Amino acid sequence: MESVPPPEDVARLCRYSNGVLRWSRYPSGEEYGFRAAACTGALYHIELYVACADRKDLPAGLYHYAAHDHALRPLRQGDVRGALVEASGGFEPLASAPLVIVLTSTFWRNSWKYQARAYRHAFWDGGVILANLLALASADGQAAAVVMGFVDGAVNRLVGVDGVREAAVALVAVGEGAAPPQTPGPLPELHLPTERFSPREVRYPEIEEAHRASSFVSGDEAAAWRAHAQAAVGEAPGPLSDEPIVEVIRRRRSARRFADRSITRSQLVTALAAARAPIPGDSFGDDLVDPFVIVNAVEGLEPGAYRHDLTLIRPGDFRRTAGELALGQPLGAEAAANVYFLSDLDAVFERFGERGYRVAQMAGGVAGGRLELAATAAGLGATGLTFFDDEVTRFFEPAAAGRQVMYLAALGWHSRSQLL
């Protein structure tokens, strides 16, 4: 399939959200690319598709962004943004955006290792990519809005995926002021060649059932859902630091060891503020995920368990506990602080219905991604970790009663010889 060099603004968004930024060579001689955003197991199952209005530097159409060679490959000619607007039930920021990015997850790319838990990873990893995208758009002075309410089948058909092995998980409207696109007529099916690397594939019913149960079948359903949720579109937060966001993203690494050194209270407060900033979009609020913290080594704070505002829940040395909660991973014990993003899923389901599970998981991913960027901007290391769900809630009870963990990020001074 022919490739098209992406225009500068599109290239920046794609490369620094989901592009390959560096390569590593294994002793076998095999090269492995590491992307701009962290991903569970470095398995990179999130894909980007770009729909745009006609531009001088890029014809209107639908394109797939190929991370391995940083190129766009045209899938459909002509302006198809109207199909996405229709699928969203007429969401206005989508209708006025000259550029729309569709995020999909190829589940098997992650589930071969993590099994059914890969469904959560679709939103954790998608959310970390969105954290980069939103920061990049904000730095460029562009409006951006994350769209979680859309007709799944329509978006999947548009980008040529089956909705089972690969499925759309979010849309991002980038820019504003474009004339509302016309709804295109019936679009032909895309029959795209797929190169398989696995001799066989295991399908996990839990993934398919969860996705099906939270899917929309009409634009009216998506619009009614959005109206019931009553979420303000909101604006993206300002810059993390004076350092250009591209440089922050370039420097970001997933820490694999932390140094035995305290961070400052100011560094932790700044990271938490970045994580709790509003997510511009159709279905988010500042109450979706609430950070809880195990402080191991923060200047000016005694070790213990804290709320997001650093109200002490329980004092104590919980390094060992933090490691145990992180599936026994040493990073949890080594970190200066562990931040657990918890959500009241009962309240989420009441407000958002079954679709709320996706929204809460995505909000956790965005919050975690923002925290990791803020840590990097402050010169710290950070990484996402998985965890024992119920044990985390029990540890923070009664303050966390009724809540479940959406994401865990650990931060501290990193050991530079142990980075990915």
Coordinates of C-alpha atoms in Angstrom, one line a residue:
M1 CA 0.0 0.0 0.0
E2 CA 1.4 3.4 -1.0
S3 CA 2.4 5.8 1.8
V4 CA 2.0 9.5 2.2
P5 CA 4.3 11.7 4.3
P6 CA 2.2 13.3 7.1
P7 CA 2.0 17.1 7.1
E8 CA 4.0 18.7 10.0
D9 CA 1.1 19.2 12.4
V10 CA -0.3 15.7 11.8
A11 CA 3.2 14.2 12.0
R12 CA 3.8 15.8 15.4
L13 CA 0.5 14.6 16.8
C14 CA 1.0 11.0 15.6
R15 CA 4.7 10.6 16.2
Y16 CA 4.7 11.9 19.7
S17 CA 1.5 10.1 20.8
N18 CA 2.0 6.7 19.2
G19 CA 5.1 6.8 17.0
V20 CA 8.4 4.9 17.4
L21 CA 10.9 7.3 19.0
R22 CA 13.8 4.9 19.7
W23 CA 15.1 1.5 18.8
S24 CA 16.8 -1.1 20.9
R25 CA 18.9 -4.0 19.6
Y26 CA 18.7 -7.3 21.4
P27 CA 21.7 -9.7 21.7
S28 CA 20.1 -11.8 18.9
G29 CA 20.4 -8.8 16.6
E30 CA 16.6 -8.2 16.5
E31 CA 15.6 -4.6 16.8
Y32 CA 12.6 -3.5 18.8
G33 CA 11.0 -0.1 18.6
F34 CA 9.8 1.8 21.7
R35 CA 7.0 4.3 21.2
A36 CA 6.2 7.7 22.5
A37 CA 3.7 6.6 25.1
A38 CA 4.1 3.7 27.6
C39 CA 2.1 0.5 27.0
T40 CA 1.5 -2.6 29.1
G41 CA 4.2 -5.1 28.3
A42 CA 5.5 -2.8 25.5
L43 CA 3.0 -4.7 23.2
Y44 CA 1.7 -1.6 21.4
H45 CA -1.8 -2.7 20.5
I46 CA -3.3 0.8 19.9
E47 CA -3.5 2.0 16.3
L48 CA -4.3 5.5 15.0
Y49 CA -6.5 6.3 12.0
V50 CA -6.7 9.9 10.8
A51 CA -9.8 11.5 9.0
C52 CA -9.3 15.0 7.6
A53 CA -10.9 17.7 5.6
D54 CA -9.3 18.7 2.4
R55 CA -6.0 20.5 2.9
K56 CA -3.3 22.0 0.7
D57 CA -0.8 19.5 2.1
L58 CA -3.1 16.4 2.4
P59 CA -6.2 15.4 0.4
A60 CA -9.4 14.8 2.3
G61 CA -9.6 11.2 3.3
L62 CA -9.1 8.5 5.9
Y63 CA -5.6 7.3 6.6
H64 CA -3.9 4.8 8.8
Y65 CA -0.8 6.0 10.7
A66 CA 2.0 3.4 10.4
A67 CA 4.2 3.8 13.5
H68 CA 7.1 1.7 12.1
D69 CA 7.9 4.1 9.3
H70 CA 6.0 7.2 10.4
A71 CA 3.8 7.4 7.3
L72 CA 0.1 7.7 6.5
R73 CA -1.5 5.1 4.2
P74 CA -4.7 6.2 2.5
L75 CA -7.7 3.9 3.1
R76 CA -10.5 6.1 1.8
Q77 CA -10.6 9.1 -0.5
G78 CA -12.8 12.1 0.2
D79 CA -14.1 13.7 3.4
V80 CA -15.5 11.0 5.7
R81 CA -15.6 13.1 8.8
G82 CA -19.4 13.3 8.4
A83 CA -19.7 9.6 9.0
L84 CA -17.9 10.1 12.4
V85 CA -20.1 13.0 13.3
E86 CA -23.2 11.0 12.5
A87 CA -21.9 8.0 14.5
S88 CA -21.4 10.4 17.5
G89 CA -25.0 11.6 17.4
G90 CA -23.9 15.0 16.1
F91 CA -21.4 16.0 18.8
E92 CA -20.6 19.6 17.9
P93 CA -16.8 19.7 18.6
L94 CA -16.5 16.7 16.3
A95 CA -18.6 18.5 13.6
S96 CA -16.3 21.6 13.7
A97 CA -13.0 19.7 13.8
P98 CA -10.9 19.6 10.6
L99 CA -9.1 16.6 11.9
V100 CA -10.4 13.5 13.7
I101 CA -8.2 10.7 15.1
V102 CA -9.6 7.3 15.8
L103 CA -7.9 5.0 18.3
T104 CA -8.4 1.3 18.0
S105 CA -7.1 -1.7 20.0
T106 CA -6.0 -5.0 18.4
F107 CA -6.8 -7.1 21.5
W108 CA -4.8 -10.2 20.7
R109 CA -1.6 -8.2 20.6
N110 CA -2.1 -7.7 24.3
S111 CA -4.2 -10.6 25.4
W112 CA -1.7 -13.3 24.4
K113 CA 0.2 -12.2 27.5
Y114 CA -2.5 -10.6 29.7
Q115 CA -5.6 -12.7 28.7
A116 CA -9.0 -11.1 29.4
R117 CA -7.3 -8.2 31.4
A118 CA -6.3 -6.9 28.0
Y119 CA -9.7 -5.3 27.7
R120 CA -8.8 -2.9 30.5
H121 CA -5.4 -2.3 28.9
A122 CA -7.2 -1.1 25.7
F123 CA -8.3 2.0 27.8
W124 CA -5.2 2.3 30.0
D125 CA -2.9 2.3 27.1
G126 CA -5.3 4.3 25.0
G127 CA -5.6 6.8 27.8
V128 CA -1.8 7.3 28.1
I129 CA -1.7 8.0 24.3
L130 CA -4.5 10.5 24.8
A131 CA -2.5 12.2 27.5
N132 CA 0.2 12.9 25.0
L133 CA -2.3 13.9 22.2
L134 CA -4.1 16.4 24.5
A135 CA -0.8 17.9 25.7
L136 CA 0.5 18.2 22.1
A137 CA -2.7 19.8 20.9
S138 CA -2.7 22.2 23.8
A139 CA 0.9 23.2 23.2
D140 CA 0.0 23.9 19.6
G141 CA -3.0 26.1 20.6
Q142 CA -5.5 23.6 19.1
A143 CA -8.7 22.6 20.7
A144 CA -9.1 18.9 21.3
A145 CA -11.9 16.8 22.6
V146 CA -12.0 13.1 23.5
V147 CA -15.2 11.4 22.2
M148 CA -16.3 8.2 24.0
G149 CA -19.9 8.1 22.7
F150 CA -20.2 6.8 19.2
V151 CA -21.8 4.0 17.2
D152 CA -19.2 1.2 17.5
G153 CA -20.2 -0.7 14.3
A154 CA -20.2 2.4 12.1
V155 CA -16.8 3.6 13.2
N156 CA -15.3 0.1 13.0
R157 CA -16.7 -0.3 9.4
L158 CA -15.4 3.1 8.4
V159 CA -11.8 2.2 9.4
G160 CA -12.1 -1.3 8.2
V161 CA -11.9 -3.4 11.4
D162 CA -14.2 -6.1 12.5
G163 CA -15.0 -4.8 16.0
V164 CA -14.0 -8.1 17.6
R165 CA -10.3 -8.6 17.0
E166 CA -9.7 -4.9 16.5
A167 CA -12.2 -2.3 17.7
A168 CA -12.4 1.5 18.0
V169 CA -12.1 2.7 21.6
A170 CA -12.0 6.5 21.3
L171 CA -12.2 9.4 18.9
V172 CA -10.3 12.7 19.2
A173 CA -11.6 15.9 17.6
V174 CA -8.6 18.2 16.9
G175 CA -9.0 21.8 15.9
E176 CA -12.2 23.9 15.5
G177 CA -13.8 26.2 13.0
A178 CA -14.2 23.8 10.1
A179 CA -17.5 23.9 8.2
P180 CA -19.7 20.9 9.3
P181 CA -19.0 18.0 6.9
Q182 CA -21.7 16.4 4.9
T183 CA -22.7 12.9 5.7
P184 CA -21.2 10.7 3.0
G185 CA -23.3 8.2 1.2
P186 CA -22.9 4.4 1.7
L187 CA -19.2 3.6 1.9
P188 CA -17.8 0.4 0.5
E189 CA -16.3 -2.2 2.8
L190 CA -12.6 -2.1 3.1
H191 CA -10.9 -5.4 2.5
L192 CA -7.4 -4.8 3.9
P193 CA -4.7 -7.4 3.9
T194 CA -3.6 -8.5 7.4
E195 CA -0.2 -10.1 8.1
R196 CA -0.5 -12.5 10.9
F197 CA 2.5 -13.2 13.2
S198 CA 0.8 -15.7 15.5
P199 CA 0.3 -19.3 14.4
R200 CA -3.0 -19.2 16.3
E201 CA -5.1 -16.7 18.2
V202 CA -7.1 -17.2 21.4
R203 CA -10.3 -15.2 21.7
Y204 CA -11.4 -14.3 25.2
P205 CA -15.2 -14.2 25.6
E206 CA -14.9 -11.7 28.4
I207 CA -13.4 -9.1 26.1
E208 CA -16.0 -9.6 23.4
E209 CA -18.9 -9.7 25.9
A210 CA -17.8 -6.5 27.7
H211 CA -17.3 -4.6 24.5
R212 CA -20.6 -5.8 23.1
A213 CA -22.5 -4.9 26.3
S214 CA -21.1 -1.4 26.2
S215 CA -21.6 -0.7 22.5
F216 CA -24.0 1.8 20.9
V217 CA -26.1 0.9 17.8
S218 CA -27.4 4.4 16.8
G219 CA -26.4 8.0 16.8
D220 CA -29.5 8.8 18.7
E221 CA -28.4 6.4 21.5
A222 CA -25.0 8.1 21.7
A223 CA -26.6 11.6 21.8
A224 CA -29.1 10.5 24.5
W225 CA -26.3 8.9 26.5
R226 CA -24.2 12.1 26.3
A227 CA -27.2 14.2 27.4
H228 CA -27.8 12.0 30.4
A229 CA -24.1 12.1 31.4
Q230 CA -24.2 15.9 31.4
A231 CA -20.4 16.2 31.1
A232 CA -18.9 19.6 30.2
V233 CA -16.6 19.6 27.3
G234 CA -13.9 21.5 29.3
E235 CA -10.5 22.7 28.2
A236 CA -7.1 21.0 28.3
P237 CA -4.7 22.2 31.1
G238 CA -1.7 24.4 30.4
P239 CA 1.9 23.3 29.9
L240 CA 3.6 21.1 32.4
S241 CA 6.7 23.2 32.4
D242 CA 8.7 25.7 30.3
E243 CA 10.3 22.7 28.5
P244 CA 8.6 22.0 25.1
I245 CA 6.2 19.0 25.4
V246 CA 7.9 17.2 22.6
E247 CA 11.2 17.2 24.6
V248 CA 9.4 15.9 27.7
I249 CA 7.9 13.1 25.6
R250 CA 11.3 12.3 24.1
R251 CA 12.8 12.1 27.6
R252 CA 10.1 9.9 29.1
R253 CA 11.1 6.4 29.9
S254 CA 9.3 3.7 31.9
A255 CA 11.5 3.4 34.9
R256 CA 12.7 -0.1 35.8
R257 CA 14.5 0.8 39.0
F258 CA 14.1 3.7 41.4
A259 CA 16.9 5.3 43.4
D260 CA 16.8 5.4 47.2
R261 CA 16.1 9.1 47.3
S262 CA 13.2 11.3 48.4
I263 CA 11.2 13.5 46.1
T264 CA 9.9 16.9 47.2
R265 CA 6.3 17.6 48.3
S266 CA 6.1 20.1 45.5
Q267 CA 7.0 17.5 42.9
L268 CA 4.3 15.2 44.1
V269 CA 1.7 18.0 44.3
T270 CA 2.5 19.1 40.8
A271 CA 2.2 15.6 39.4
L272 CA -1.1 15.0 41.2
A273 CA -2.5 18.3 39.9
A274 CA -1.6 17.3 36.3
A275 CA -3.3 14.0 36.8
R276 CA -6.5 15.6 38.1
A277 CA -6.8 18.2 35.4
P278 CA -10.0 18.2 33.3
I279 CA -10.2 15.9 30.3
P280 CA -11.8 17.8 27.4
G281 CA -14.4 15.6 25.9
D282 CA -18.0 14.4 25.9
S283 CA -18.1 12.2 29.0
F284 CA -15.5 13.1 31.6
G285 CA -15.6 14.9 34.9
D286 CA -13.2 15.7 37.7
D287 CA -14.9 13.1 39.9
L288 CA -14.4 10.0 37.8
V289 CA -11.1 9.0 39.3
D290 CA -9.7 9.9 42.7
P291 CA -6.0 9.5 43.4
F292 CA -4.9 7.7 46.6
V293 CA -1.2 7.7 47.5
I294 CA 1.2 5.6 49.4
V295 CA 4.1 7.9 50.4
N296 CA 7.4 6.2 50.9
A297 CA 9.9 9.0 50.6
V298 CA 8.6 12.5 50.2
E299 CA 10.2 15.5 51.9
G300 CA 7.8 17.2 54.3
L301 CA 5.4 14.2 54.5
E302 CA 5.6 11.3 56.9
P303 CA 5.3 7.9 55.3
G304 CA 1.8 6.7 55.1
A305 CA -1.4 6.5 53.1
Y306 CA -2.9 9.7 51.8
R307 CA -5.8 11.2 49.8
H308 CA -5.2 13.2 46.7
D309 CA -5.1 16.5 48.7
L310 CA -2.4 14.8 50.9
T311 CA -4.7 14.4 53.8
L312 CA -3.2 11.6 55.9
I313 CA -5.4 8.5 56.0
R314 CA -3.0 6.3 58.0
P315 CA 0.7 6.8 59.0
G316 CA 3.2 4.0 58.6
D317 CA 6.0 2.5 56.6
F318 CA 4.1 0.7 53.7
R319 CA 7.0 0.1 51.3
R320 CA 6.6 -3.7 51.6
T321 CA 2.8 -3.3 51.2
A322 CA 3.2 -1.1 48.1
G323 CA 5.3 -3.8 46.5
E324 CA 2.8 -6.5 47.4
L325 CA -0.1 -4.5 46.0
A326 CA 1.8 -4.1 42.7
L327 CA 1.8 -7.9 42.2
G328 CA 5.0 -8.2 44.1
Q329 CA 6.9 -5.9 41.8
P330 CA 9.9 -4.3 43.5
L331 CA 9.2 -0.9 41.8
G332 CA 6.2 -0.4 44.1
A333 CA 8.4 -0.7 47.2
E334 CA 11.3 1.3 45.7
A335 CA 9.1 4.2 44.5
A336 CA 9.0 7.5 46.5
A337 CA 5.3 7.5 46.0
N338 CA 2.6 5.2 44.4
V339 CA -0.5 6.8 43.1
Y340 CA -3.6 4.7 42.7
F341 CA -6.5 6.1 40.7
L342 CA -9.8 4.8 42.1
S343 CA -13.3 5.1 40.8
D344 CA -16.8 4.6 42.3
L345 CA -18.1 2.3 39.5
D346 CA -21.6 2.2 41.0
A347 CA -21.9 5.9 40.5
V348 CA -20.2 5.7 37.1
F349 CA -22.7 3.1 35.9
E350 CA -25.6 5.1 37.2
R351 CA -24.5 8.1 35.2
F352 CA -23.0 6.5 32.1
G353 CA -24.6 3.1 32.0
E354 CA -22.5 0.1 30.7
R355 CA -20.4 2.5 28.6
G356 CA -19.2 4.0 31.9
Y357 CA -16.7 1.1 32.3
R358 CA -14.8 2.3 29.3
V359 CA -15.0 5.9 30.4
A360 CA -13.7 5.2 33.9
Q361 CA -10.8 3.0 32.6
M362 CA -9.9 5.7 30.0
A363 CA -10.0 8.4 32.6
G364 CA -7.6 6.4 34.7
G365 CA -5.3 6.0 31.7
V366 CA -5.3 9.7 30.9
A367 CA -4.6 10.6 34.5
G368 CA -1.8 8.1 34.8
G369 CA -0.3 9.3 31.5
R370 CA -0.4 12.9 32.6
L371 CA 1.2 12.0 36.0
E372 CA 4.0 10.3 34.2
L373 CA 4.6 13.2 31.9
A374 CA 4.6 15.6 34.8
A375 CA 7.1 13.4 36.6
T376 CA 9.3 13.4 33.6
A377 CA 9.0 17.2 33.3
A378 CA 10.2 17.5 36.9
G379 CA 13.2 15.3 36.2
L380 CA 11.7 12.2 37.9
G381 CA 11.1 8.7 36.7
A382 CA 7.7 7.1 36.6
T383 CA 6.0 3.9 35.4
G384 CA 2.6 2.3 35.3
L385 CA 2.2 -0.9 37.2
T386 CA -0.6 -3.5 37.5
F387 CA -2.0 -4.5 40.9
F388 CA -4.3 -6.6 43.0
D389 CA -7.6 -4.8 42.6
D390 CA -9.5 -5.7 45.8
E391 CA -6.4 -5.6 48.0
V392 CA -5.8 -2.0 47.0
T393 CA -9.3 -1.0 47.9
R394 CA -9.1 -2.8 51.3
F395 CA -5.8 -1.1 52.1
F396 CA -7.3 2.4 51.7
E397 CA -10.6 1.6 53.4
P398 CA -12.7 3.2 54.8
A399 CA -11.7 6.2 52.7
A400 CA -11.8 4.1 49.5
A401 CA -14.9 2.0 50.3
G402 CA -17.0 1.2 47.2
R403 CA -14.2 2.2 44.8
Q404 CA -12.1 0.2 42.4
V405 CA -8.6 0.8 41.0
M406 CA -8.4 2.1 37.4
Y407 CA -4.6 2.7 37.2
L408 CA -1.5 2.7 39.3
A409 CA 1.6 4.9 38.6
A410 CA 4.8 4.8 40.7
L411 CA 7.2 7.7 40.7
G412 CA 10.6 8.6 42.1
W413 CA 14.2 9.4 41.1
H414 CA 15.1 6.8 38.5
S415 CA 18.2 4.8 38.2
R416 CA 19.4 5.8 34.7
S417 CA 21.0 2.5 34.0
Q418 CA 17.7 0.7 34.4
L419 CA 15.5 2.5 31.9
L420 CA 13.5 1.4 28.8

